Amino acid sequence: MLRLSQMIPLLTTPEIHNLQAQLSSLLQSRVGNEIFINIPHELLLKITECLYLEDLLRVRLVCRSWNRAFTNSDLCLRMTKIHFPFAWEEYCKSFKSKSITKSGVDSKDWLRDSLINRIRREHGISSTRYRIKYDARYSNLQYCNNRIAIQTGGVFEVLNLLNQFRTVYAIPNRIEMKTWLLSDKWLMGILVSPTKLFAWELKDSGTGECHSIRLPTNTFRISAHLDLVGIVTSSFDVLIWTVGGGLRTLHTIKTSKDYIEEIIEAADIFFHHTNQDKYFLVYHTRVKPSAGAKFATRITVKTFVAWELVRSQHIVRYSSNLQLKHHSSLISNDGKIGIEIRGISGKITNEYFELLTYDMISMEFEVLTVSLDPSINHNLQISHYFIWQDQILYPILDNKNNLTDSLQVITISKSSIDVWNGLSKNFEDPISNHLRSSILSSETRANSGHTKMETQNRLYEKRVWADDNFVILFSGAELIVWGFRQGILTT
């Protein structure tokens, strides 16, 4: 727990004088845990804001008086606002409409369960783990919101990981869709000549409704949330389609007249989860670098509310190497966009890994960095890694056993490195599917020595997907699935 001296800079002068008076009174009349439980409420809130989730859970387990202090309604709401901002916004909407229920996010049980689930997910303590045989290229397989979809033989097969229901969606004329997307509510894909976008409603029983719409030109990127689909065309027109409704132009991305010096590398539309009229356009533009840098990329975020541009923000990143990877994606369920700009230096060197994010709620950029061992940094350059929350997950092959697949997990905020082992001796036995995921502790926290990881020379073609509920490793002709929610069925 942080010392009181570390809390002082966070307070105003009147707050400090008030707290000094209250603490002095407490010390004269109270002892032990009674002092703690009567700490001024403002100070208790400041303490909790500076704790990691697992530390917050630990202090609640110290004794009954501490548990009471850290489970009062005001504190629970504050923690919900900090760690689960979209749930907090839903709570505020319910409060305004006077429709709060006992099972709302202000529930202490809800916060406790959410904290535990997030901690388990961060540390790889899964409730179930199993393998699924899949004979497919990773480019024809996607994961989203507890579902896996694979395109094969002119159809899509969708598996719900929560209940193991499988559904098949037939593609018109059995033509392979080069561009397709699995979203939270719809499975969609594009056929060309003419360019047409199809959307199938995701259901566990039956194939649901199918909608389609003609597009004016080829597509560059598509994204979706609920019934809203964001389309960036090859001419960089940004379109919004409400499934079952009409198509509307939101914006057109423009570069300078000298197209050689400004090239759009990536462009995506993101939707605010609790405000259906709020959209974010994020695009990467390669620009002419300033003196002292060889390459430069400008990241632009344009915010639209009710179809009107209300804000435009930019940040420029410089590099000595050509940036070959330009990618933006949601990396949390709370509106955080991860912005990846990575190059391949061809050298094994000590470097910082930089994670640039944009928060839809605060509407601000944030930069997180972690120092990596040369071998790990080299592995990230040549592997398909995935970022969720502030964790980097990438597949490795255990040098001791060629048949053992593992994930290396880097937690940026804690500068720690774990290896999640994918297999156990009894892994082929279906009875063992509910074993916890083993974690080989090789952490490099600030108060411990650095643990050097060997360079992985035998990286196979693998891919990782992850969210709060599942981590999925695609390796060859199979998937390894870690589940972090209670009550998940296995194959």
Tab-separated table of C-alpha atoms in Angstrom:
chain	number	residue	atom	x	y	z
A	1	MET	CA	0.000	0.000	0.000
A	2	LEU	CA	1.226	3.559	-0.707
A	3	ARG	CA	2.510	5.704	2.162
A	4	LEU	CA	0.632	8.766	3.326
A	5	SER	CA	3.524	10.944	2.094
A	6	GLN	CA	2.885	9.685	-1.425
A	7	MET	CA	-0.763	10.738	-1.177
A	8	ILE	CA	-0.048	14.327	-0.135
A	9	PRO	CA	0.941	15.646	-3.597
A	10	LEU	CA	-2.435	14.461	-4.885
A	11	LEU	CA	-4.369	16.672	-2.436
A	12	THR	CA	-5.086	20.393	-2.299
A	13	THR	CA	-3.833	22.514	0.612
A	14	PRO	CA	-7.276	22.783	2.310
A	15	GLU	CA	-7.718	19.017	1.966
A	16	ILE	CA	-4.327	18.417	3.604
A	17	HIS	CA	-5.124	20.669	6.593
A	18	ASN	CA	-8.525	19.024	7.030
A	19	LEU	CA	-7.029	15.521	6.914
A	20	GLN	CA	-4.278	16.450	9.370
A	21	ALA	CA	-6.862	17.577	11.887
A	22	GLN	CA	-8.985	14.454	11.468
A	23	LEU	CA	-6.002	12.082	11.662
A	24	SER	CA	-4.702	13.800	14.778
A	25	SER	CA	-8.065	13.311	16.450
A	26	LEU	CA	-8.132	9.647	15.437
A	27	LEU	CA	-4.662	8.916	16.807
A	28	GLN	CA	-5.630	10.276	20.201
A	29	SER	CA	-8.698	8.100	20.614
A	30	ARG	CA	-8.338	4.995	18.406
A	31	VAL	CA	-5.962	2.091	18.019
A	32	GLY	CA	-5.280	-0.659	15.475
A	33	ASN	CA	-7.881	-1.372	12.847
A	34	GLU	CA	-10.263	1.200	14.328
A	35	ILE	CA	-7.881	3.895	13.109
A	36	PHE	CA	-7.929	2.530	9.593
A	37	ILE	CA	-11.676	2.131	9.370
A	38	ASN	CA	-12.098	5.761	10.448
A	39	ILE	CA	-9.588	7.221	8.006
A	40	PRO	CA	-11.155	10.248	6.277
A	41	HIS	CA	-13.154	9.148	3.270
A	42	GLU	CA	-11.291	11.411	0.844
A	43	LEU	CA	-7.965	9.818	1.774
A	44	LEU	CA	-9.379	6.299	1.448
A	45	LEU	CA	-10.557	7.106	-2.088
A	46	LYS	CA	-7.117	8.447	-3.003
A	47	ILE	CA	-5.502	5.253	-1.688
A	48	THR	CA	-7.765	2.975	-3.707
A	49	GLU	CA	-7.168	4.940	-6.923
A	50	CYS	CA	-3.447	4.119	-6.685
A	51	LEU	CA	-3.839	0.368	-6.103
A	52	TYR	CA	-3.618	-2.432	-8.659
A	53	LEU	CA	-6.737	-4.578	-8.825
A	54	GLU	CA	-5.111	-7.522	-7.049
A	55	ASP	CA	-3.850	-5.204	-4.280
A	56	LEU	CA	-7.368	-3.884	-3.786
A	57	LEU	CA	-8.618	-7.440	-3.414
A	58	ARG	CA	-5.835	-8.280	-0.947
A	59	VAL	CA	-6.564	-5.388	1.419
A	60	ARG	CA	-10.205	-6.482	1.551
A	61	LEU	CA	-9.063	-9.888	2.816
A	62	VAL	CA	-6.922	-8.560	5.688
A	63	CYS	CA	-9.720	-8.421	8.261
A	64	ARG	CA	-13.418	-7.640	8.605
A	65	SER	CA	-12.939	-3.955	9.383
A	66	TRP	CA	-10.766	-3.468	6.294
A	67	ASN	CA	-13.307	-5.362	4.187
A	68	ARG	CA	-16.082	-3.047	5.420
A	69	ALA	CA	-13.970	0.013	4.644
A	70	PHE	CA	-13.190	-1.135	1.113
A	71	THR	CA	-16.705	-2.296	0.229
A	72	ASN	CA	-18.773	0.787	0.984
A	73	SER	CA	-21.033	1.852	-1.870
A	74	ASP	CA	-19.227	5.108	-2.651
A	75	LEU	CA	-15.876	3.373	-2.983
A	76	CYS	CA	-17.333	0.577	-5.132
A	77	LEU	CA	-18.790	3.136	-7.520
A	78	ARG	CA	-15.453	4.955	-7.683
A	79	MET	CA	-13.630	1.721	-8.524
A	80	THR	CA	-16.241	0.912	-11.169
A	81	LYS	CA	-15.717	4.346	-12.732
A	82	ILE	CA	-11.929	3.848	-12.871
A	83	HIS	CA	-11.650	0.212	-13.972
A	84	PHE	CA	-14.962	-0.388	-15.802
A	85	PRO	CA	-15.840	2.999	-17.363
A	86	PHE	CA	-18.458	1.735	-19.832
A	87	ALA	CA	-20.259	-0.089	-17.017
A	88	TRP	CA	-20.123	3.198	-15.094
A	89	GLU	CA	-21.729	5.065	-17.996
A	90	GLU	CA	-24.508	2.471	-18.117
A	91	TYR	CA	-25.026	2.991	-14.383
A	92	CYS	CA	-25.283	6.757	-14.864
A	93	LYS	CA	-27.865	6.278	-17.625
A	94	SER	CA	-29.885	3.976	-15.374
A	95	PHE	CA	-29.660	6.505	-12.542
A	96	LYS	CA	-30.978	9.300	-14.752
A	97	SER	CA	-33.851	7.136	-15.979
A	98	LYS	CA	-34.555	5.902	-12.416
A	99	SER	CA	-34.346	2.286	-13.538
A	100	ILE	CA	-31.553	1.015	-11.281
A	101	THR	CA	-31.994	-2.629	-10.331
A	102	LYS	CA	-30.445	-4.639	-7.553
A	103	SER	CA	-28.284	-6.409	-10.113
A	104	GLY	CA	-26.887	-3.126	-11.489
A	105	VAL	CA	-23.213	-2.226	-11.600
A	106	ASP	CA	-23.488	-0.510	-8.188
A	107	SER	CA	-23.786	-3.973	-6.680
A	108	LYS	CA	-20.843	-4.953	-4.478
A	109	ASP	CA	-21.134	-8.512	-5.759
A	110	TRP	CA	-20.896	-7.284	-9.360
A	111	LEU	CA	-17.694	-5.356	-8.644
A	112	ARG	CA	-16.169	-8.220	-6.667
A	113	ASP	CA	-16.865	-10.754	-9.429
A	114	SER	CA	-15.608	-8.373	-12.114
A	115	LEU	CA	-12.400	-7.684	-10.198
A	116	ILE	CA	-11.739	-11.385	-9.677
A	117	ASN	CA	-12.432	-12.242	-13.330
A	118	ARG	CA	-10.090	-9.511	-14.576
A	119	ILE	CA	-7.323	-10.577	-12.182
A	120	ARG	CA	-7.694	-14.220	-13.232
A	121	ARG	CA	-7.529	-13.195	-16.881
A	122	GLU	CA	-4.419	-11.048	-16.377
A	123	HIS	CA	-2.567	-13.864	-14.603
A	124	GLY	CA	-3.728	-16.667	-16.895
A	125	ILE	CA	-5.682	-18.571	-14.235
A	126	SER	CA	-8.266	-20.150	-16.509
A	127	SER	CA	-11.383	-22.072	-15.560
A	128	THR	CA	-11.074	-24.353	-18.589
A	129	ARG	CA	-8.665	-25.187	-21.388
A	130	TYR	CA	-9.069	-27.406	-24.448
A	131	ARG	CA	-8.088	-27.907	-28.089
A	132	ILE	CA	-10.149	-27.712	-31.277
A	133	LYS	CA	-9.030	-29.331	-34.526
A	134	TYR	CA	-9.101	-26.853	-37.426
A	135	ASP	CA	-7.582	-27.357	-40.853
A	136	ALA	CA	-7.470	-23.766	-42.047
A	137	ARG	CA	-5.205	-20.824	-42.728
A	138	TYR	CA	-5.217	-18.249	-39.964
A	139	SER	CA	-6.357	-15.610	-42.485
A	140	ASN	CA	-9.632	-17.549	-42.836
A	141	LEU	CA	-10.259	-17.683	-39.089
A	142	GLN	CA	-11.475	-14.908	-36.799
A	143	TYR	CA	-12.546	-14.494	-33.171
A	144	CYS	CA	-14.929	-11.967	-31.645
A	145	ASN	CA	-17.125	-11.809	-28.556
A	146	ASN	CA	-16.950	-15.494	-27.504
A	147	ARG	CA	-17.297	-16.825	-31.072
A	148	ILE	CA	-14.885	-18.343	-33.588
A	149	ALA	CA	-15.640	-18.177	-37.316
A	150	ILE	CA	-13.873	-20.031	-40.109
A	151	GLN	CA	-14.417	-19.713	-43.871
A	152	THR	CA	-14.083	-23.015	-45.700
A	153	GLY	CA	-15.613	-24.612	-48.802
A	154	GLY	CA	-17.888	-21.679	-49.633
A	155	VAL	CA	-19.451	-21.478	-46.155
A	156	PHE	CA	-18.776	-19.912	-42.774
A	157	GLU	CA	-18.767	-22.127	-39.691
A	158	VAL	CA	-19.335	-20.280	-36.412
A	159	LEU	CA	-18.675	-21.840	-32.999
A	160	ASN	CA	-20.025	-20.277	-29.789
A	161	LEU	CA	-17.360	-20.991	-27.155
A	162	LEU	CA	-19.789	-20.437	-24.266
A	163	ASN	CA	-22.148	-23.279	-25.199
A	164	GLN	CA	-20.325	-25.067	-28.073
A	165	PHE	CA	-23.200	-24.486	-30.548
A	166	ARG	CA	-22.119	-24.536	-34.205
A	167	THR	CA	-23.896	-22.673	-37.012
A	168	VAL	CA	-23.220	-22.750	-40.768
A	169	TYR	CA	-23.769	-19.734	-43.058
A	170	ALA	CA	-23.716	-20.338	-46.825
A	171	ILE	CA	-21.931	-17.783	-49.010
A	172	PRO	CA	-23.821	-16.809	-52.216
A	173	ASN	CA	-22.576	-18.928	-55.139
A	174	ARG	CA	-20.058	-20.534	-52.743
A	175	ILE	CA	-17.471	-17.882	-53.671
A	176	GLU	CA	-14.615	-17.241	-51.235
A	177	MET	CA	-14.849	-13.836	-49.584
A	178	LYS	CA	-11.435	-12.159	-49.495
A	179	THR	CA	-12.682	-9.505	-47.074
A	180	TRP	CA	-14.916	-10.546	-44.185
A	181	LEU	CA	-15.523	-9.709	-40.537
A	182	LEU	CA	-16.903	-11.407	-37.431
A	183	SER	CA	-18.432	-8.779	-35.129
A	184	ASP	CA	-20.391	-8.896	-31.871
A	185	LYS	CA	-23.777	-9.311	-33.602
A	186	TRP	CA	-23.161	-9.937	-37.313
A	187	LEU	CA	-21.018	-12.030	-39.636
A	188	MET	CA	-20.300	-10.035	-42.771
A	189	GLY	CA	-18.326	-10.334	-45.966
A	190	ILE	CA	-17.814	-8.652	-49.324
A	191	LEU	CA	-18.213	-10.002	-52.851
A	192	VAL	CA	-16.864	-8.043	-55.813
A	193	SER	CA	-18.037	-7.361	-59.382
A	194	PRO	CA	-20.234	-5.726	-58.276
A	195	THR	CA	-19.044	-4.842	-54.756
A	196	LYS	CA	-21.703	-6.011	-52.338
A	197	LEU	CA	-21.653	-6.320	-48.544
A	198	PHE	CA	-23.560	-9.198	-46.917
A	199	ALA	CA	-24.433	-9.431	-43.209
A	200	TRP	CA	-25.766	-12.533	-41.429
A	201	GLU	CA	-27.268	-12.220	-37.965
A	202	LEU	CA	-25.436	-14.413	-35.462
A	203	LYS	CA	-27.732	-16.936	-33.777
A	204	ASP	CA	-27.089	-20.276	-32.105
A	205	SER	CA	-30.255	-21.761	-33.629
A	206	GLY	CA	-30.733	-21.167	-37.337
A	207	THR	CA	-28.794	-18.711	-39.452
A	208	GLY	CA	-30.773	-15.582	-38.615
A	209	GLU	CA	-31.579	-12.782	-41.043
A	210	CYS	CA	-29.344	-11.946	-43.997
A	211	HIS	CA	-29.040	-8.384	-45.310
A	212	SER	CA	-26.988	-6.991	-48.174
A	213	ILE	CA	-26.181	-3.632	-49.722
A	214	ARG	CA	-24.405	-2.475	-52.888
A	215	LEU	CA	-21.229	-0.446	-52.263
A	216	PRO	CA	-20.029	2.319	-54.606
A	217	THR	CA	-16.453	0.998	-54.839
A	218	ASN	CA	-13.997	-1.507	-53.377
A	219	THR	CA	-13.357	-1.500	-49.640
A	220	PHE	CA	-10.212	-0.712	-47.671
A	221	ARG	CA	-11.435	-1.653	-44.169
A	222	ILE	CA	-14.704	-2.624	-42.459
A	223	SER	CA	-15.654	-2.603	-38.776
A	224	ALA	CA	-18.883	-3.034	-36.833
A	225	HIS	CA	-20.626	-2.708	-33.487
A	226	LEU	CA	-24.187	-3.926	-32.963
A	227	ASP	CA	-26.151	-2.818	-36.075
A	228	LEU	CA	-23.641	-0.176	-37.193
A	229	VAL	CA	-21.042	-0.970	-39.854
A	230	GLY	CA	-18.121	1.333	-40.643
A	231	ILE	CA	-16.733	1.120	-44.189
A	232	VAL	CA	-13.576	2.811	-45.459
A	233	THR	CA	-13.474	2.545	-49.254
A	234	SER	CA	-10.418	2.280	-51.493
A	235	SER	CA	-10.898	5.975	-52.319
A	236	PHE	CA	-10.959	6.715	-48.548
A	237	ASP	CA	-14.594	7.685	-48.327
A	238	VAL	CA	-15.919	6.774	-44.876
A	239	LEU	CA	-19.414	5.251	-44.949
A	240	ILE	CA	-21.791	4.139	-42.193
A	241	TRP	CA	-24.335	1.404	-42.857
A	242	THR	CA	-27.119	0.605	-40.441
A	243	VAL	CA	-27.793	-3.082	-41.140
A	244	GLY	CA	-31.193	-3.378	-42.774
A	245	GLY	CA	-31.213	0.353	-43.505
A	246	GLY	CA	-29.451	2.856	-45.732
A	247	LEU	CA	-25.837	3.784	-46.459
A	248	ARG	CA	-24.575	7.242	-45.550
A	249	THR	CA	-21.282	9.094	-46.095
A	250	LEU	CA	-19.633	10.300	-42.896
A	251	HIS	CA	-16.362	11.780	-44.117
A	252	THR	CA	-13.670	11.699	-46.808
A	253	ILE	CA	-10.017	11.329	-45.794
A	254	LYS	CA	-7.803	13.700	-47.737
A	255	THR	CA	-4.023	13.886	-48.101
A	256	SER	CA	-1.828	16.709	-49.302
A	257	LYS	CA	-1.528	17.458	-53.004
A	258	ASP	CA	1.909	15.818	-53.015
A	259	TYR	CA	0.615	12.232	-52.686
A	260	ILE	CA	4.170	10.835	-52.748
A	261	GLU	CA	4.942	12.409	-49.383
A	262	GLU	CA	1.649	11.534	-47.696
A	263	ILE	CA	0.345	7.985	-47.909
A	264	ILE	CA	-2.548	6.594	-45.874
A	265	GLU	CA	-1.373	3.310	-44.345
A	266	ALA	CA	-4.422	2.368	-42.225
A	267	ALA	CA	-7.919	3.692	-41.509
A	268	ASP	CA	-10.642	2.347	-39.212
A	269	ILE	CA	-13.992	3.411	-37.759
A	270	PHE	CA	-14.700	2.731	-34.061
A	271	PHE	CA	-18.080	3.033	-32.367
A	272	HIS	CA	-18.694	4.254	-28.825
A	273	HIS	CA	-20.342	1.383	-26.945
A	274	THR	CA	-22.813	3.467	-24.930
A	275	ASN	CA	-23.405	6.396	-27.315
A	276	GLN	CA	-24.626	5.095	-30.674
A	277	ASP	CA	-24.283	8.571	-32.252
A	278	LYS	CA	-20.561	8.866	-31.495
A	279	TYR	CA	-17.957	7.600	-33.992
A	280	PHE	CA	-14.151	7.726	-34.049
A	281	LEU	CA	-12.151	7.681	-37.280
A	282	VAL	CA	-8.520	6.646	-36.714
A	283	TYR	CA	-6.062	6.716	-39.597
A	284	HIS	CA	-2.278	6.501	-40.085
A	285	THR	CA	-0.542	8.726	-42.626
A	286	ARG	CA	3.086	8.392	-43.644
A	287	VAL	CA	4.415	11.946	-43.790
A	288	LYS	CA	7.666	13.699	-44.600
A	289	PRO	CA	9.897	13.414	-41.498
A	290	SER	CA	11.538	16.321	-39.772
A	291	ALA	CA	15.304	16.749	-39.525
A	292	GLY	CA	17.011	13.946	-37.605
A	293	ALA	CA	14.415	11.254	-38.370
A	294	LYS	CA	14.180	8.961	-41.379
A	295	PHE	CA	10.493	8.094	-41.138
A	296	ALA	CA	7.389	9.666	-39.602
A	297	THR	CA	3.768	8.591	-39.148
A	298	ARG	CA	0.948	10.944	-38.205
A	299	ILE	CA	-1.933	9.375	-36.275
A	300	THR	CA	-5.208	11.261	-36.671
A	301	VAL	CA	-8.336	10.737	-34.588
A	302	LYS	CA	-11.504	12.491	-35.739
A	303	THR	CA	-14.532	12.392	-33.434
A	304	PHE	CA	-18.046	12.635	-34.862
A	305	VAL	CA	-21.236	13.161	-32.866
A	306	ALA	CA	-24.586	12.949	-34.660
A	307	TRP	CA	-22.721	13.008	-38.005
A	308	GLU	CA	-20.906	16.252	-37.175
A	309	LEU	CA	-17.111	16.492	-36.814
A	310	VAL	CA	-16.568	17.825	-33.285
A	311	ARG	CA	-12.884	17.165	-32.692
A	312	SER	CA	-9.689	16.364	-34.603
A	313	GLN	CA	-6.496	15.256	-32.838
A	314	HIS	CA	-3.042	14.350	-34.129
A	315	ILE	CA	0.119	12.765	-32.807
A	316	VAL	CA	3.310	12.096	-34.794
A	317	ARG	CA	5.678	9.179	-34.159
A	318	TYR	CA	9.223	9.161	-35.554
A	319	SER	CA	11.478	6.203	-36.330
A	320	SER	CA	14.840	5.352	-37.844
A	321	ASN	CA	13.303	2.271	-39.540
A	322	LEU	CA	10.546	1.966	-42.113
A	323	GLN	CA	7.277	1.199	-40.319
A	324	LEU	CA	5.761	-1.879	-41.972
A	325	LYS	CA	2.934	-2.597	-39.519
A	326	HIS	CA	0.118	-0.070	-39.188
A	327	HIS	CA	-2.848	-1.336	-37.228
A	328	SER	CA	-5.583	0.024	-34.942
A	329	SER	CA	-7.941	-2.147	-32.903
A	330	LEU	CA	-10.007	-2.209	-29.734
A	331	ILE	CA	-7.854	-3.586	-26.919
A	332	SER	CA	-10.419	-3.477	-24.110
A	333	ASN	CA	-14.152	-3.607	-23.467
A	334	ASP	CA	-13.964	-0.056	-22.119
A	335	GLY	CA	-13.278	1.938	-25.253
A	336	LYS	CA	-9.495	1.842	-25.472
A	337	ILE	CA	-8.037	1.779	-28.997
A	338	GLY	CA	-4.574	0.298	-29.452
A	339	ILE	CA	-2.503	1.936	-32.194
A	340	GLU	CA	0.414	-0.156	-33.443
A	341	ILE	CA	3.258	1.202	-35.554
A	342	ARG	CA	6.095	-1.291	-35.818
A	343	GLY	CA	9.084	-1.737	-38.082
A	344	ILE	CA	11.616	-4.509	-38.617
A	345	SER	CA	15.173	-3.407	-37.870
A	346	GLY	CA	16.784	-6.780	-38.603
A	347	LYS	CA	18.860	-6.359	-35.448
A	348	ILE	CA	18.589	-7.891	-31.983
A	349	THR	CA	18.902	-4.861	-29.717
A	350	ASN	CA	17.649	-3.567	-26.393
A	351	GLU	CA	14.620	-1.460	-27.213
A	352	TYR	CA	11.485	-0.116	-25.618
A	353	PHE	CA	8.181	-1.454	-26.828
A	354	GLU	CA	5.796	1.466	-27.162
A	355	LEU	CA	2.044	1.022	-26.921
A	356	LEU	CA	0.128	4.049	-28.128
A	357	THR	CA	-3.537	4.095	-27.111
A	358	TYR	CA	-6.528	6.383	-27.510
A	359	ASP	CA	-9.279	6.436	-24.894
A	360	MET	CA	-12.810	7.003	-26.255
A	361	ILE	CA	-14.003	8.221	-22.853
A	362	SER	CA	-11.262	10.722	-21.921
A	363	MET	CA	-10.634	11.371	-25.650
A	364	GLU	CA	-6.882	11.503	-25.061
A	365	PHE	CA	-3.776	9.703	-26.305
A	366	GLU	CA	-1.635	7.725	-23.871
A	367	VAL	CA	1.795	6.161	-24.344
A	368	LEU	CA	2.979	3.122	-22.365
A	369	THR	CA	6.492	1.718	-22.740
A	370	VAL	CA	8.297	-1.367	-21.495
A	371	SER	CA	11.971	-2.277	-21.810
A	372	LEU	CA	12.431	-5.652	-23.495
A	373	ASP	CA	15.239	-8.167	-23.533
A	374	PRO	CA	16.821	-8.271	-27.037
A	375	SER	CA	15.561	-11.801	-27.705
A	376	ILE	CA	11.968	-10.885	-26.821
A	377	ASN	CA	12.057	-7.736	-28.918
A	378	HIS	CA	13.358	-9.800	-31.849
A	379	ASN	CA	10.555	-12.350	-31.393
A	380	LEU	CA	7.923	-9.607	-31.522
A	381	GLN	CA	9.345	-8.408	-34.823
A	382	ILE	CA	8.899	-11.791	-36.496
A	383	SER	CA	5.739	-13.126	-34.820
A	384	HIS	CA	2.012	-12.340	-34.858
A	385	TYR	CA	1.378	-10.854	-31.433
A	386	PHE	CA	-1.898	-9.610	-29.955
A	387	ILE	CA	-2.544	-6.791	-27.481
A	388	TRP	CA	-5.383	-6.798	-24.951
A	389	GLN	CA	-5.647	-4.290	-22.089
A	390	ASP	CA	-1.952	-3.625	-21.415
A	391	GLN	CA	-0.740	-7.149	-22.191
A	392	ILE	CA	1.212	-8.331	-25.230
A	393	LEU	CA	0.552	-11.994	-26.049
A	394	TYR	CA	2.570	-13.863	-28.624
A	395	PRO	CA	3.063	-17.573	-29.421
A	396	ILE	CA	6.316	-19.397	-28.873
A	397	LEU	CA	7.533	-22.966	-29.282
A	398	ASP	CA	9.004	-24.508	-26.156
A	399	ASN	CA	12.650	-25.298	-26.923
A	400	LYS	CA	12.554	-28.257	-24.539
A	401	ASN	CA	9.615	-29.960	-26.241
A	402	ASN	CA	8.730	-29.331	-29.865
A	403	LEU	CA	5.153	-30.494	-29.197
A	404	THR	CA	4.463	-27.977	-26.425
A	405	ASP	CA	2.839	-24.709	-27.470
A	406	SER	CA	3.033	-21.742	-25.128
A	407	LEU	CA	2.226	-18.060	-24.931
A	408	GLN	CA	4.591	-15.428	-23.679
A	409	VAL	CA	2.668	-12.651	-21.948
A	410	ILE	CA	4.167	-9.219	-21.264
A	411	THR	CA	2.251	-6.965	-18.850
A	412	ILE	CA	3.409	-3.460	-19.745
A	413	SER	CA	2.181	-1.574	-16.657
A	414	LYS	CA	4.025	-3.972	-14.314
A	415	SER	CA	7.049	-4.666	-16.544
A	416	SER	CA	6.462	-8.384	-15.995
A	417	ILE	CA	6.845	-11.395	-18.275
A	418	ASP	CA	4.977	-14.683	-17.866
A	419	VAL	CA	4.835	-17.847	-19.942
A	420	TRP	CA	1.453	-19.531	-20.181
A	421	ASN	CA	1.992	-23.196	-20.853
A	422	GLY	CA	-0.499	-24.601	-23.340
A	423	LEU	CA	-0.312	-28.319	-22.609
A	424	SER	CA	-0.204	-30.770	-19.722
A	425	LYS	CA	0.718	-34.457	-19.591
A	426	ASN	CA	-2.949	-35.458	-19.650
A	427	PHE	CA	-4.005	-32.845	-22.165
A	428	GLU	CA	-5.334	-35.417	-24.639
A	429	ASP	CA	-7.693	-36.762	-21.973
A	430	PRO	CA	-11.097	-34.989	-22.272
A	431	ILE	CA	-11.510	-35.319	-18.504
A	432	SER	CA	-8.562	-32.968	-18.084
A	433	ASN	CA	-10.189	-30.157	-20.042
A	434	HIS	CA	-11.144	-28.327	-16.862
A	435	LEU	CA	-7.592	-28.123	-15.502
A	436	ARG	CA	-6.317	-24.648	-14.684
A	437	SER	CA	-3.889	-23.115	-17.117
A	438	SER	CA	-0.383	-23.521	-15.736
A	439	ILE	CA	1.829	-20.450	-15.486
A	440	LEU	CA	5.619	-20.784	-15.597
A	441	SER	CA	6.677	-17.804	-13.504
A	442	SER	CA	9.498	-15.929	-15.195
A	443	GLU	CA	8.565	-12.425	-14.152
A	444	THR	CA	10.790	-9.382	-14.389
A	445	ARG	CA	9.127	-7.055	-11.921
A	446	ALA	CA	10.916	-3.934	-10.733
A	447	ASN	CA	11.995	-5.493	-7.423
A	448	SER	CA	13.468	-8.665	-8.951
A	449	GLY	CA	16.330	-9.593	-11.233
A	450	HIS	CA	15.891	-9.717	-14.997
A	451	THR	CA	15.070	-13.174	-16.348
A	452	LYS	CA	16.610	-13.647	-19.772
A	453	MET	CA	14.464	-15.633	-22.221
A	454	GLU	CA	16.189	-17.621	-24.943
A	455	THR	CA	15.634	-16.579	-28.543
A	456	GLN	CA	12.909	-18.756	-30.043
A	457	ASN	CA	14.381	-20.102	-33.275
A	458	ARG	CA	11.461	-22.393	-34.103
A	459	LEU	CA	8.549	-20.015	-34.323
A	460	TYR	CA	5.775	-21.588	-36.365
A	461	GLU	CA	3.029	-19.755	-38.236
A	462	LYS	CA	0.739	-18.981	-35.312
A	463	ARG	CA	-1.828	-16.391	-34.318
A	464	VAL	CA	-3.357	-15.193	-31.045
A	465	TRP	CA	-6.739	-13.638	-30.237
A	466	ALA	CA	-7.855	-12.497	-26.783
A	467	ASP	CA	-10.429	-10.596	-24.744
A	468	ASP	CA	-11.658	-10.667	-21.132
A	469	ASN	CA	-13.271	-14.103	-21.524
A	470	PHE	CA	-10.956	-16.111	-23.773
A	471	VAL	CA	-7.417	-16.393	-25.091
A	472	ILE	CA	-7.096	-18.419	-28.303
A	473	LEU	CA	-3.874	-19.696	-29.843
A	474	PHE	CA	-3.983	-20.890	-33.456
A	475	SER	CA	-1.162	-23.348	-34.100
A	476	GLY	CA	-1.015	-25.344	-37.311
A	477	ALA	CA	-4.255	-27.318	-37.613
A	478	GLU	CA	-5.632	-26.718	-34.127
A	479	LEU	CA	-6.754	-24.087	-31.662
A	480	ILE	CA	-5.822	-23.995	-27.988
A	481	VAL	CA	-8.518	-22.219	-25.963
A	482	TRP	CA	-8.189	-20.751	-22.467
A	483	GLY	CA	-11.535	-19.789	-20.876
A	484	PHE	CA	-11.732	-17.383	-17.920
A	485	ARG	CA	-15.454	-17.342	-17.127
A	486	GLN	CA	-17.165	-19.802	-14.840
A	487	GLY	CA	-19.653	-22.197	-16.455
A	488	ILE	CA	-17.999	-22.358	-19.889
A	489	LEU	CA	-18.661	-25.635	-21.686
A	490	THR	CA	-15.852	-27.525	-23.439
A	491	THR	CA	-15.799	-29.653	-26.550
